[in-house]
Short mmCIF file of C-alpha atoms in Angstrom, two decimals:
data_model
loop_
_atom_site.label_atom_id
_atom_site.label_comp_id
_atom_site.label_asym_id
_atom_site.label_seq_id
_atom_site.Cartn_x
_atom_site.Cartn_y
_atom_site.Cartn_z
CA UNK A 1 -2.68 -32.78 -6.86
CA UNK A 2 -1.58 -32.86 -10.58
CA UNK A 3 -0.77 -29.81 -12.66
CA UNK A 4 -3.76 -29.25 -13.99
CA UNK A 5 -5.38 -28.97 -10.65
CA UNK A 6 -2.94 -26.88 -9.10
CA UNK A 7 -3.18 -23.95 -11.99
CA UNK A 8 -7.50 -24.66 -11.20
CA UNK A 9 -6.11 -23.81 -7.67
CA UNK A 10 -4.88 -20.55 -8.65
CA UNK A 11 -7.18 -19.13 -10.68
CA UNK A 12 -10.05 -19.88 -7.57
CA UNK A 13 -7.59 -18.80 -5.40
CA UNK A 14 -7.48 -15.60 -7.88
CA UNK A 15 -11.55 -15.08 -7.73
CA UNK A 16 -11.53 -15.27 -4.09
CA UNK A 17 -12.91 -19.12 -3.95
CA UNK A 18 -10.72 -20.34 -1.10
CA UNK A 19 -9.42 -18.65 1.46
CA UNK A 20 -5.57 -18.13 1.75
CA UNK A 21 -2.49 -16.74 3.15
CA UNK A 22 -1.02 -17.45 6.74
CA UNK A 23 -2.98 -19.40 9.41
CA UNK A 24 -5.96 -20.27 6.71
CA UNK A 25 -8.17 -22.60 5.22
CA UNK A 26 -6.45 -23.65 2.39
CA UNK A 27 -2.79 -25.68 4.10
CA UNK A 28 -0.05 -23.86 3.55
CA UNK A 29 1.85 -27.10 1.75
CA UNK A 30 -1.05 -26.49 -0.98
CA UNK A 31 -0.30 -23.04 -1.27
CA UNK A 32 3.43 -23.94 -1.91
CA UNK A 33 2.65 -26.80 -4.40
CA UNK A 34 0.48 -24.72 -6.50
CA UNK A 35 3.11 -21.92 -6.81
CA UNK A 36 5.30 -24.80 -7.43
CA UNK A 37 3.31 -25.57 -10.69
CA UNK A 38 3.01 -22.42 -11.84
CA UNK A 39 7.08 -21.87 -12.00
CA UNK A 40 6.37 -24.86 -13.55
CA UNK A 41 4.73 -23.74 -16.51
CA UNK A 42 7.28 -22.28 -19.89
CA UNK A 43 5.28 -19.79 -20.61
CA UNK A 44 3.64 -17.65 -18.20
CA UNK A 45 1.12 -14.32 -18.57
CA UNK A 46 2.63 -11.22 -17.99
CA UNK A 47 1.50 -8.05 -16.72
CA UNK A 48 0.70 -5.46 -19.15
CA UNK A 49 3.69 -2.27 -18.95
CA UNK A 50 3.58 1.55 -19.55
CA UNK A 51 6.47 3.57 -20.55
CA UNK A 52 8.58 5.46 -18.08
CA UNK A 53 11.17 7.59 -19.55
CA UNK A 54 11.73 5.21 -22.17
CA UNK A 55 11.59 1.73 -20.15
CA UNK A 56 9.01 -0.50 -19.59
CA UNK A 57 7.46 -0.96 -16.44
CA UNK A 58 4.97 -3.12 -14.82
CA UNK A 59 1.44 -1.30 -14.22
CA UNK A 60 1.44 -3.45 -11.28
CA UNK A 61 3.89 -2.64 -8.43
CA UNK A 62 4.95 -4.94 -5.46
CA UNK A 63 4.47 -2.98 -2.30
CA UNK A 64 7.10 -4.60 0.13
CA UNK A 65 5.33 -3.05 3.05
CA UNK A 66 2.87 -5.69 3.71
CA UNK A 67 4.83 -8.79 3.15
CA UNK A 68 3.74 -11.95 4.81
CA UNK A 69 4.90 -12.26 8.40
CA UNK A 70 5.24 -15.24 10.86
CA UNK A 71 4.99 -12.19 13.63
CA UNK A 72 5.07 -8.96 14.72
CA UNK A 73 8.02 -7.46 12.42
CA UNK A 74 8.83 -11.19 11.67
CA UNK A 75 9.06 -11.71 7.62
CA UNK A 76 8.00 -15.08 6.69
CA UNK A 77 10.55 -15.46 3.93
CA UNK A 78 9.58 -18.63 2.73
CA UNK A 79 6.15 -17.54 1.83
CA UNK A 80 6.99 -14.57 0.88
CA UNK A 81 9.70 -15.21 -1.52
CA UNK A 82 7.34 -17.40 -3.33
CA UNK A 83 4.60 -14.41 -3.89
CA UNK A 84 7.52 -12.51 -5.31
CA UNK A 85 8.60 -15.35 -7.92
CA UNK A 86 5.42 -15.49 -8.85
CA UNK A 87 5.15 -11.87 -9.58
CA UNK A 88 7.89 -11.39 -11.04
CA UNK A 89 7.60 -14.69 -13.34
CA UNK A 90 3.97 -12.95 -14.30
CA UNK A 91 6.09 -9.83 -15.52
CA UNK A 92 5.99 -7.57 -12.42
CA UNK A 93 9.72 -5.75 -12.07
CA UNK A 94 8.20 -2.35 -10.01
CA UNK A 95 9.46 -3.22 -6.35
CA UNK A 96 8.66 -0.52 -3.79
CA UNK A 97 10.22 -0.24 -0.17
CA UNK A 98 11.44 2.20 2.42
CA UNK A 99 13.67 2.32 5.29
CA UNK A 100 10.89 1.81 8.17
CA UNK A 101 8.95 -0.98 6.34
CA UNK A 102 8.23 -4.03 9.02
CA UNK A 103 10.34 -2.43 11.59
CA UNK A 104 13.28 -1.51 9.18
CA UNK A 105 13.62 -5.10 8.07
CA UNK A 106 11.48 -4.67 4.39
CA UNK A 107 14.69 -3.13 2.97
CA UNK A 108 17.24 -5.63 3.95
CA UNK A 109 14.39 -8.62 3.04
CA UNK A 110 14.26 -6.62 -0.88
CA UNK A 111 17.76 -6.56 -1.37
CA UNK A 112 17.94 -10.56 -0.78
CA UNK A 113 14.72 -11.98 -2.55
CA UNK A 114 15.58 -9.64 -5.72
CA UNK A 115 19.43 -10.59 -5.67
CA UNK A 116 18.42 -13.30 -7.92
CA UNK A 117 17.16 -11.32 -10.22
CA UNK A 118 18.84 -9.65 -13.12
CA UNK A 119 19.15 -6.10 -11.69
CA UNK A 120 18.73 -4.69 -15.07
CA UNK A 121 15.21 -6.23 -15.35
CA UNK A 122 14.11 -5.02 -12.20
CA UNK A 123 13.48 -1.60 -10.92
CA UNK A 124 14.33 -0.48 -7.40
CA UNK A 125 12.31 1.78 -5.29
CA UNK A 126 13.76 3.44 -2.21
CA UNK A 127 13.29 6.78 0.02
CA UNK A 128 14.89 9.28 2.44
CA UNK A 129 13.90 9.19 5.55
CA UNK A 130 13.24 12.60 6.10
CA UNK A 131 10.43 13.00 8.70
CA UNK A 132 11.17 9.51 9.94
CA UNK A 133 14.20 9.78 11.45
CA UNK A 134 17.19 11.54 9.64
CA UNK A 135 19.02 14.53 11.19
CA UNK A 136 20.94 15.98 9.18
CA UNK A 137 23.13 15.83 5.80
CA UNK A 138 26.04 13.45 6.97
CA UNK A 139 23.22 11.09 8.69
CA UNK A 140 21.23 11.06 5.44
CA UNK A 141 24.15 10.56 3.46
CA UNK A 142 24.80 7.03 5.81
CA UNK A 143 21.24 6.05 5.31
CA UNK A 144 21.27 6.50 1.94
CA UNK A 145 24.44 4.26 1.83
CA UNK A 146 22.76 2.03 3.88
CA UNK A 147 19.96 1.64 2.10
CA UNK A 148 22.26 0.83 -1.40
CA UNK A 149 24.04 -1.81 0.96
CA UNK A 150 20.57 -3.52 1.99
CA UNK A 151 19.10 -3.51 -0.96
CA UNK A 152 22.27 -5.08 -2.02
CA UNK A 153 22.87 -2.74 -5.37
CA UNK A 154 24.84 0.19 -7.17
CA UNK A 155 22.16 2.18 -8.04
CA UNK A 156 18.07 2.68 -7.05
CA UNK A 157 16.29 2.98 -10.24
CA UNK A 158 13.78 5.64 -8.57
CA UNK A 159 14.15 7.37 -5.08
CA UNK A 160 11.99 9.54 -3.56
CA UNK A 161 11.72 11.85 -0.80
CA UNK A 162 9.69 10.15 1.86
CA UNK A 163 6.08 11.42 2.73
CA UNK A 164 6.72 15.43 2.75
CA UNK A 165 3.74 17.02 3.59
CA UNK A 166 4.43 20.84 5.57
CA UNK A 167 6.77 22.58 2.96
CA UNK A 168 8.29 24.23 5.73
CA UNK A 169 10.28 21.17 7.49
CA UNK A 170 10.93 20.22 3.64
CA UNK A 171 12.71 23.64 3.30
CA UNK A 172 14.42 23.13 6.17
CA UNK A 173 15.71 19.43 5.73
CA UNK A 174 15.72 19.36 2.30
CA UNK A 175 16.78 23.20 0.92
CA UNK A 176 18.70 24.09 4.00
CA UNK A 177 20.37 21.58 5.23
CA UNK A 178 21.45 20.58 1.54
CA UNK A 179 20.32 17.24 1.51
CA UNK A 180 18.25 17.43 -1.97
CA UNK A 181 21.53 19.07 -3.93
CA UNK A 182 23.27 16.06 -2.28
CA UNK A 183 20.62 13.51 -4.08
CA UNK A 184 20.90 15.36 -7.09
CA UNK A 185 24.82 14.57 -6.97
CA UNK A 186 23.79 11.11 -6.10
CA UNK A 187 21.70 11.31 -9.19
CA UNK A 188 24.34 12.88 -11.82
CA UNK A 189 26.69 9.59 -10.35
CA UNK A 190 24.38 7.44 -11.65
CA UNK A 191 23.80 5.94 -8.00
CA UNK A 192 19.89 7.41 -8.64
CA UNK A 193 18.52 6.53 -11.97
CA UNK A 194 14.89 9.24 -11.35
CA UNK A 195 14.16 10.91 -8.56
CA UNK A 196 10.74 12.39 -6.83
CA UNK A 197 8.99 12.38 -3.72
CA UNK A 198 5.91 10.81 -2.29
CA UNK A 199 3.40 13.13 -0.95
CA UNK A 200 1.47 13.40 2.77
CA UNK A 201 -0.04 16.89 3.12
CA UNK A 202 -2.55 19.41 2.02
CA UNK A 203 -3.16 21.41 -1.59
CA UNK A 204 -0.91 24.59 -0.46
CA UNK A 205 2.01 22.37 0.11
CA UNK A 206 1.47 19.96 -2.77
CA UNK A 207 1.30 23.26 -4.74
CA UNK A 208 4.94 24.75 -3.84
CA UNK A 209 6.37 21.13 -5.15
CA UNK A 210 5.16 21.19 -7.98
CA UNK A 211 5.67 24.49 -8.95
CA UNK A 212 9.02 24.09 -7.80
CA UNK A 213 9.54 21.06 -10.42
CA UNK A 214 12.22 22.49 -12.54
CA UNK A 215 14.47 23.81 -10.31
CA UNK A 216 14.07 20.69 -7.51
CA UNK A 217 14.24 18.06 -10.40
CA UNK A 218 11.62 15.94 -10.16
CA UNK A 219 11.03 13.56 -12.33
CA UNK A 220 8.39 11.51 -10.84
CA UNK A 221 5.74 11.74 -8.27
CA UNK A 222 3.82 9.27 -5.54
CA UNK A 223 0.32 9.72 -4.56
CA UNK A 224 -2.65 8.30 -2.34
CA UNK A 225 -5.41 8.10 -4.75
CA UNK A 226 -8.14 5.73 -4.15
CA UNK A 227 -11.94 5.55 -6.56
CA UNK A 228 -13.61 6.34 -3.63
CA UNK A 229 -12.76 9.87 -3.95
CA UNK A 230 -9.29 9.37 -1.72
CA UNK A 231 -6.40 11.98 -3.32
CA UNK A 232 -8.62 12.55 -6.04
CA UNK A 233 -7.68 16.45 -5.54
CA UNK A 234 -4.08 15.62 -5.32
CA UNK A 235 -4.30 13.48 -8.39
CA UNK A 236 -5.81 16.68 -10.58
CA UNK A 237 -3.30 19.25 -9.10
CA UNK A 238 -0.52 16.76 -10.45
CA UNK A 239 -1.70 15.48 -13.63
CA UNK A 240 -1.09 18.97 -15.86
CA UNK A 241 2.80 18.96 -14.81
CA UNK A 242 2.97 15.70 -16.77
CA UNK A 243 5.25 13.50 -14.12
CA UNK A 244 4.73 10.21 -14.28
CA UNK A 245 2.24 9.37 -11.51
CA UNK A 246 2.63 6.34 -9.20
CA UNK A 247 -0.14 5.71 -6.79
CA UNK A 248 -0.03 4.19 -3.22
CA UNK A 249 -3.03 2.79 -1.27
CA UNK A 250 -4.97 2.17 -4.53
CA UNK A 251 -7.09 -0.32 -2.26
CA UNK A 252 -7.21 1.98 0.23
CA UNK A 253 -5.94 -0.35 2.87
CA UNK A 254 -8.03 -3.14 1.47
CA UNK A 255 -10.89 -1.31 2.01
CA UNK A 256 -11.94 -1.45 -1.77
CA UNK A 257 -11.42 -5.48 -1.97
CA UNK A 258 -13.23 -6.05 1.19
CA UNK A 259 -16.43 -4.81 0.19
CA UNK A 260 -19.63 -6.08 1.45
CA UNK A 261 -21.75 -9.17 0.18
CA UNK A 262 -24.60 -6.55 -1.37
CA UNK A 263 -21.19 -4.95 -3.18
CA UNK A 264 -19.47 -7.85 -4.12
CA UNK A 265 -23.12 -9.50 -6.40
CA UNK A 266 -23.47 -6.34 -8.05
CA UNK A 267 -19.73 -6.00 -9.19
CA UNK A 268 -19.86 -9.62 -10.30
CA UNK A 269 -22.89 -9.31 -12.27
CA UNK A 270 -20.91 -6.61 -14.27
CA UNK A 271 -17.76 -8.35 -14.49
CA UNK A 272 -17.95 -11.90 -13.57
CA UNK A 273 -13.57 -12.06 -14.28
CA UNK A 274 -12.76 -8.68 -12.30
CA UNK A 275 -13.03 -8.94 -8.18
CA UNK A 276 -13.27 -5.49 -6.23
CA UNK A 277 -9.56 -5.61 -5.82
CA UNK A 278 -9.38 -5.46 -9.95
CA UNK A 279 -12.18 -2.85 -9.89
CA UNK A 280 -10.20 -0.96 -7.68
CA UNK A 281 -6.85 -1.36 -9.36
CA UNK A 282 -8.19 -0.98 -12.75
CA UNK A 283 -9.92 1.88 -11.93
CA UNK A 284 -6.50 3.76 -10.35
CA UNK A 285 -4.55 3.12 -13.99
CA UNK A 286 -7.19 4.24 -16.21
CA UNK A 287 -6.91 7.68 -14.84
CA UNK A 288 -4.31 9.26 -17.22
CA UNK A 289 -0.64 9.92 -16.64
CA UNK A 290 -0.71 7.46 -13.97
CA UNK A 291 2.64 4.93 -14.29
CA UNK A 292 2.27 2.24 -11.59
CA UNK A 293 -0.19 1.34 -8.95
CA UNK A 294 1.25 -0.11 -5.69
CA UNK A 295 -0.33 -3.02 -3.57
CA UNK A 296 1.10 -4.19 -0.76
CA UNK A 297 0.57 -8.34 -0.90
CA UNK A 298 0.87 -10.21 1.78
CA UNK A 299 -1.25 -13.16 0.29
CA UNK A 300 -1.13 -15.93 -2.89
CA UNK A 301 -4.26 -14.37 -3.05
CA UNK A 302 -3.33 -10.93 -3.44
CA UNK A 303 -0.74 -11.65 -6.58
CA UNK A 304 -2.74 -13.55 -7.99
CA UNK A 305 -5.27 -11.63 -8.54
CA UNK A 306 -3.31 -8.56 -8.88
CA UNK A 307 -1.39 -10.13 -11.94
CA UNK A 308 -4.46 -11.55 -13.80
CA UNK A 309 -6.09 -7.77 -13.06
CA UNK A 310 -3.08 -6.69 -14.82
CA UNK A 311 -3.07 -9.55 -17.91
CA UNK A 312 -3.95 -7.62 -21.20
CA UNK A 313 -4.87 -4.72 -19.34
CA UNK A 314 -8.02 -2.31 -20.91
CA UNK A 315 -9.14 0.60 -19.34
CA UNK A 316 -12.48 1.03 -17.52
CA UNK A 317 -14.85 2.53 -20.18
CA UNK A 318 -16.75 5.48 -18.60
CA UNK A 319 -19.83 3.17 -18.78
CA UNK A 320 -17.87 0.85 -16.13
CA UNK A 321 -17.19 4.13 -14.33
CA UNK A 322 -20.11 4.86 -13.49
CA UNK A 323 -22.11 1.79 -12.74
CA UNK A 324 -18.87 0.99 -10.77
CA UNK A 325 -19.36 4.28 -8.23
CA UNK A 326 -22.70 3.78 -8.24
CA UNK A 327 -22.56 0.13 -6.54
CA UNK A 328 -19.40 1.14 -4.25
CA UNK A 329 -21.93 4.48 -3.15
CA UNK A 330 -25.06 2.15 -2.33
CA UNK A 331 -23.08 -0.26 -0.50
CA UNK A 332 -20.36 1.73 1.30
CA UNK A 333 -20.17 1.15 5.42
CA UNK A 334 -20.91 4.57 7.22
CA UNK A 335 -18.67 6.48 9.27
CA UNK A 336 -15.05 4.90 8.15
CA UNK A 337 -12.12 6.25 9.53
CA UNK A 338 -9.28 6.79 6.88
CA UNK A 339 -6.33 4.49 8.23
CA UNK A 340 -4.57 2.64 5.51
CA UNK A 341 -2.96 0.33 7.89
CA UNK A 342 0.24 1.88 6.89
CA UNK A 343 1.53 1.27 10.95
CA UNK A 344 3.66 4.83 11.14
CA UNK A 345 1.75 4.72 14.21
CA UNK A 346 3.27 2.23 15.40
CA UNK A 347 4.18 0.88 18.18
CA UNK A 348 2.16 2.58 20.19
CA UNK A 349 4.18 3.15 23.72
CA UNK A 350 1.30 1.64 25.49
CA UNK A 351 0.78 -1.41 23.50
CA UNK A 352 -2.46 -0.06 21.91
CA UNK A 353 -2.83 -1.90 18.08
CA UNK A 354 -3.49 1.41 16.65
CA UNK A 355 -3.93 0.19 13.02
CA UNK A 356 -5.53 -2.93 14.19
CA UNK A 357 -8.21 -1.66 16.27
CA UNK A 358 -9.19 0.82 13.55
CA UNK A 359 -8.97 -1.87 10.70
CA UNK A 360 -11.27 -3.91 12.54
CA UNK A 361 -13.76 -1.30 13.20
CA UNK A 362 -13.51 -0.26 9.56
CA UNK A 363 -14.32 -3.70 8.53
CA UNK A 364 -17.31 -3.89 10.95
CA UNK A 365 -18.88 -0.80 9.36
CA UNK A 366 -18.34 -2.19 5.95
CA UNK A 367 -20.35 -5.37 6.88
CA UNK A 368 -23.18 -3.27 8.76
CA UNK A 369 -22.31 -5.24 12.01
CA UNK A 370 -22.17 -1.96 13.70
CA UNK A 371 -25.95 -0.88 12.88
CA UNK A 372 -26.67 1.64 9.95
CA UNK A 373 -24.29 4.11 11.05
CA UNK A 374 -21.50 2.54 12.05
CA UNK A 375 -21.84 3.69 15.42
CA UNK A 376 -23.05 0.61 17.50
CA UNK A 377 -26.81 2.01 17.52
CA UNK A 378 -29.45 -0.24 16.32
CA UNK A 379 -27.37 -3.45 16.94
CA UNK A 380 -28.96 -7.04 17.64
CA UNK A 381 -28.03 -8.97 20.16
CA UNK A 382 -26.54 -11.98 18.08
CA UNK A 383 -24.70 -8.82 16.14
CA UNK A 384 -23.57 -7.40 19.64
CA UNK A 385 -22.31 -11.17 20.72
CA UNK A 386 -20.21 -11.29 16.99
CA UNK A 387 -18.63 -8.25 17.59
CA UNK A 388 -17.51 -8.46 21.05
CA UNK A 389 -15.95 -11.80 20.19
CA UNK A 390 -14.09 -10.01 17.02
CA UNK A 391 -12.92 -7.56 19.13
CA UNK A 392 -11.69 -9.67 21.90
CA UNK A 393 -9.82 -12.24 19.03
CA UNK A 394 -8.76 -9.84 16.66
CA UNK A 395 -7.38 -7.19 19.03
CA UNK A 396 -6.39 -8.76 21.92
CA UNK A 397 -7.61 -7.61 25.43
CA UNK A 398 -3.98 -5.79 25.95
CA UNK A 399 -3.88 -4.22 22.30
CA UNK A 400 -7.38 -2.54 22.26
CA UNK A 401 -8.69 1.14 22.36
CA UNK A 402 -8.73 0.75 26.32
CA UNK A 403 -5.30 1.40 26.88
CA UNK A 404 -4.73 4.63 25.19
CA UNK A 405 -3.77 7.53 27.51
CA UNK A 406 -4.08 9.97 25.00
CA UNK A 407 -0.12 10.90 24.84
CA UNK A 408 -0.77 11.55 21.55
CA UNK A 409 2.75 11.03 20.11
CA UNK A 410 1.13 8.78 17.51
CA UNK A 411 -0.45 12.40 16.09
CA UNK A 412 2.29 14.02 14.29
CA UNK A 413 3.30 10.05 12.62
CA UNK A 414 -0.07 9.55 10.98
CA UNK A 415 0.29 10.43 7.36
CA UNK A 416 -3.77 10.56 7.30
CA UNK A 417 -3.65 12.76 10.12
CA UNK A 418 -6.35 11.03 12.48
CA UNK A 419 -6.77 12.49 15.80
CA UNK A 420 -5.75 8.79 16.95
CA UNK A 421 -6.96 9.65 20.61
CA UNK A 422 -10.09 11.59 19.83
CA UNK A 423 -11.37 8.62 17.91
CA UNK A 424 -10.41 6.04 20.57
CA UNK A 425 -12.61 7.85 23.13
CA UNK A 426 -15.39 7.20 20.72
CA UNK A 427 -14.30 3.73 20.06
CA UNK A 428 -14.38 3.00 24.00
CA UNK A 429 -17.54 4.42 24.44
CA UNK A 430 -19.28 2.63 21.56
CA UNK A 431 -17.49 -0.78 22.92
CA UNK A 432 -18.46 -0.34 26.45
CA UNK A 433 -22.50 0.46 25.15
CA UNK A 434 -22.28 -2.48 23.48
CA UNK A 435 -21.25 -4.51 26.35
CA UNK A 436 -24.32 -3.05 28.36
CA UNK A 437 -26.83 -3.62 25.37
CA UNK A 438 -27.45 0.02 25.26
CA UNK A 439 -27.28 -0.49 21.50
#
């Protein structure tokens, strides 16, 4: 495969015309020679930038929460250091992780694949684990040192309070127990360059943090927002303060690049260059005051297309907008739960795949496999057949909704605050009618 092919390779790779990542069609040994020839070429795109407190940073961020993995918790460092030369070759320095990404092991992975790096080129993202596991001041004074150690630096160039949602455990973690005032130390050292939080709650709460601003010091702020109406609420409360906005989920757990066939003609006869993914994406940084947009990219196919969303950015005219909403509204699957596949669930005590079960059922609505409304009713039987076998592969027999006892101690970890159990009884029943053919 000569050059020229191999840079072919990646831009079909980049418009979705092979399949890729682990265990796929396209060999993994031609996914590693066509990266090869890209680091290969003197002069590569970049990503377009925004300013942030007078530095430049990519729109595009590098989630490091849904890095390539050989298994369960398992990074697949080979791959995955590859995906981040490539992003960061394409101009991407915005690297996000947190202390309970892939079973604690994202942080320590960060530190190492970015050492290369010059640290002044790169920015840094880290939180405190405050609702996921810190007890107190001296502990999140260790994990804060710990976290400097893995990432194997001096300083994080933005940290953020982890996913505070009820004000009132925030107030007692953060106020109380003194561990903000200790970050803002942290921060006057020089050992935080900006610091904000990321956000997991309702509009009371989300209102008390912001109008606390001044005397809290925040200086930036993380958001779910999604252009299918996900933290669209959050998004407006926010943008008058004038932080700097950086959005998670902007694919909504993939949800917005796996759209249906119906979804994916239309888009393309708009934009033959921009895939749902760079609808999606595109969409999140037109919105103003927004910084950086997050994706989590555990596939060449993901960067890829990511970056060239990203190359000589423009936003959506209003035009695109709309035509864009309407396609994603005639198309949308029916009755999708709202997991991001963000696996704070996780592991379930019982073995239960939480976000896999609900991923897969998500995707089966999307396609219509599930009948009109996405509740098993009005199924064929060659549909029925297809969807017992995607169950049974995808899953696993020991990982599905079956085994849930309804403990219910995934509740209170869900940042999206599903009632996990109540829609696994629904799940069961829905499987178990299919089985019958009482579709």
């Amino acid at each position: 495969m000569d050059n020229i092919t191999r840079r072919s390779l990646l831009d079909l790779i980049a418009k979705g015309g092979l399949a890729c990542g682990c265990g796929c069609a396209l060999s993994r040994f031609a996914l590693l020679d066509a990266l090869a020839a890209d680091a290969a070429d003197p002069d590569p795109f970049q990503v377009s930038t925004v300013d942030f407190y007078g530095r430049q940073l990519s729109r595009l961020g590098f989630g490091m929460m849904r890095l390539p993995q050989k298994g369960r918790d398992v990074i697949d460092e080979e791959l995955a250091d590859k995906l981040v030369d490539y992003a960061f070759r394409h101009g991407v320095n915005y690297f996000d992780t947190a202390w309970m990404y892939i079973g604690g092991k994202s942080q320590y992975y960060t530190g190492k694949v970015l050492e290369k790096y010059d640290r002044e080129k790169i920015c840094i993202v880290n939180k405190m684990p405050g609702g996921h596991g810190a007890t107190g001041l001296e502990d999140a004074k260790r994990k804060f040192q710990t976290q400097l150690d893995a990432c194997r630096t001096k300083y994080f160039d933005i940290y953020l309070l982890h996913a505070i949602g009820d004000y009132r455990r925030y107030e007692e973690f953060y106020i109380k127990g003194g561990v903000l005032d200790y970050l803002k130390k942290e921060r006057d050292a020089g050992r935080i360059r900006r610091l904000g939080f990321s956000f997991h709650g309702g509009k009371d709460d989300l209102r008390r943090y912001l109008d606390a601003k001044d005397s809290a010091g925040w200086e930036v702020v993380m958001l779910q927002m999604s252009a299918n109406g996900v933290g669209r609420e959050f998004y407006e409360m926010t943008k008058p303060t004038g932080l700097p906005i950086v959005v998670m989920e902007p694919l909504h757990a993939g949800r917005l690049a796996n759209l249906n066939v119906a979804a994916r003609k239309a888009l393309a006869e708009l934009k033959p260059d921009l895939t749902p993914a760079g609808w999606a994406l595109r969409w999140v940084s037109s919105q103003p005051n927004v910084a950086v947009a997050i994706s989590g990219m555990a596939k060449l196919a993901d960067v890829v297309d990511n970056c060239n969303t990203y190359r000589d950015f423009q936003p959506l005219t209003e035009a695109d907008v709309a035509s864009y909403h309407a396609i994603c509204e005639k198309y949308k699957g029916a009755n999708l739960l709202p997991c991001t596949g963000c696996a704070y669930c996780a592991p379930c005590p019982h073995g239960v795949d939480i976000p896999g079960v609900f991923g897969l059922i998500n995707a089966c609505r999307t396609d219509g496999l599930l009948g009109p409304n996405g509740d098993g009713k009005g199924m064929s039987a060659a549909d029925r057949k297809k969807f017992l076998v995607l169950y049974r592969n995808k899953v696993g027999a020991k990982a599905d909704a079956s085994h849930c006892t309804s403990c219910d101690k995934c509740h209170p970890k869900c940042p999206q605050h599903i009632k996990v159990s109540e829609e696994f009884r629904k799940i069961n029943a829905m499987v178990e009618a299919i089985r019958k053919g009482r579709t």
